[in-house]
């Protein structure tokens, strides 16, 4: 609904619900009509984290300070994944 009332980017974060485990939230976000774009992320904690990272990535296009922090986060994430994969 927010996306229909503004021209700025909107990121929909589906909230996990009791009965449908968030599928109803996800569908309400992704079924916007043509002309009302909404980015959507996964249901739950992973989606919330990714929504923040997506917002930071969008802002990083204009703000070098945010760009540096996003790049630093991604480098740390890559390093962490590579280290954990060596344990397998």
CSV table of C-alpha atoms in Angstrom, one decimal:
chain,number,residue,atom,x,y,z
A,1,UNK,CA,0.0,0.0,0.0
A,2,UNK,CA,2.9,2.4,0.8
A,3,UNK,CA,4.2,1.9,-2.8
A,4,UNK,CA,1.0,3.2,-4.2
A,5,UNK,CA,1.3,6.4,-2.2
A,6,UNK,CA,4.9,7.3,-3.0
A,7,UNK,CA,7.4,7.4,-5.9
A,8,UNK,CA,10.4,6.4,-3.8
A,9,UNK,CA,11.7,2.8,-3.8
A,10,UNK,CA,9.7,0.5,-1.5
A,11,UNK,CA,11.1,-2.8,-0.1
A,12,UNK,CA,8.4,-5.2,1.1
A,13,UNK,CA,9.4,-7.4,4.0
A,14,UNK,CA,6.9,-10.3,4.4
A,15,UNK,CA,6.2,-10.9,8.1
A,16,UNK,CA,5.9,-14.5,9.2
A,17,UNK,CA,2.3,-15.2,10.2
A,18,UNK,CA,0.8,-17.9,12.4
A,19,UNK,CA,-1.6,-19.5,10.0
A,20,UNK,CA,0.2,-19.2,6.6
A,21,UNK,CA,3.8,-18.8,7.7
A,22,UNK,CA,4.1,-15.5,5.9
A,23,UNK,CA,3.0,-16.7,2.5
A,24,UNK,CA,0.0,-14.3,2.7
A,25,UNK,CA,2.3,-11.4,3.5
A,26,UNK,CA,4.5,-12.3,0.6
A,27,UNK,CA,1.6,-12.5,-1.8
A,28,UNK,CA,0.3,-9.2,-0.7
A,29,UNK,CA,3.6,-7.6,-1.6
A,30,UNK,CA,4.4,-9.3,-4.9
A,31,UNK,CA,0.9,-8.9,-6.4
A,32,UNK,CA,1.1,-5.2,-6.9
A,33,UNK,CA,-0.4,-3.9,-10.2
A,34,UNK,CA,1.7,-2.8,-13.1
A,35,UNK,CA,3.1,0.7,-12.4
A,36,UNK,CA,3.4,0.2,-8.7
A,37,UNK,CA,6.9,-1.5,-8.3
A,38,UNK,CA,7.8,-3.1,-5.0
A,39,UNK,CA,11.0,-5.0,-4.3
A,40,UNK,CA,10.4,-8.0,-2.1
A,41,UNK,CA,12.7,-10.1,0.0
A,42,UNK,CA,12.4,-13.5,1.7
A,43,UNK,CA,10.0,-14.2,4.7
A,44,UNK,CA,11.5,-13.9,8.2
A,45,UNK,CA,14.8,-12.9,9.6
A,46,UNK,CA,16.8,-13.5,6.4
A,47,UNK,CA,14.4,-11.3,4.5
A,48,UNK,CA,14.7,-8.5,7.1
A,49,UNK,CA,18.5,-8.6,6.9
A,50,UNK,CA,18.4,-8.6,3.1
A,51,UNK,CA,16.0,-5.7,3.1
A,52,UNK,CA,18.4,-3.6,5.1
A,53,UNK,CA,21.3,-4.6,2.8
A,54,UNK,CA,19.2,-3.8,-0.3
A,55,UNK,CA,18.3,-0.4,1.0
A,56,UNK,CA,22.0,0.3,1.9
A,57,UNK,CA,23.0,-0.9,-1.6
A,58,UNK,CA,20.5,1.5,-3.2
A,59,UNK,CA,21.7,4.4,-1.1
A,60,UNK,CA,25.3,3.5,-1.8
A,61,UNK,CA,24.9,4.6,-5.4
A,62,UNK,CA,24.8,8.2,-4.2
A,63,UNK,CA,26.6,8.1,-0.8
A,64,UNK,CA,30.3,7.0,-0.9
A,65,UNK,CA,30.3,6.5,2.9
A,66,UNK,CA,27.5,3.9,2.7
A,67,UNK,CA,29.2,2.3,-0.4
A,68,UNK,CA,32.4,1.7,1.6
A,69,UNK,CA,30.5,0.1,4.4
A,70,UNK,CA,28.5,-2.1,2.1
A,71,UNK,CA,31.7,-3.3,0.3
A,72,UNK,CA,33.3,-3.9,3.7
A,73,UNK,CA,30.4,-6.0,4.8
A,74,UNK,CA,30.4,-8.0,1.6
A,75,UNK,CA,34.2,-8.6,1.9
A,76,UNK,CA,33.8,-9.9,5.5
A,77,UNK,CA,30.9,-12.1,4.4
A,78,UNK,CA,32.9,-13.6,1.6
A,79,UNK,CA,35.8,-14.2,3.9
A,80,UNK,CA,33.5,-15.9,6.5
A,81,UNK,CA,32.0,-18.2,3.9
A,82,UNK,CA,35.4,-19.2,2.4
A,83,UNK,CA,36.7,-20.0,5.9
A,84,UNK,CA,33.7,-22.1,6.8
A,85,UNK,CA,33.8,-24.0,3.5
A,86,UNK,CA,37.3,-25.2,4.3
A,87,UNK,CA,36.0,-27.0,7.3
A,88,UNK,CA,33.8,-29.3,5.1
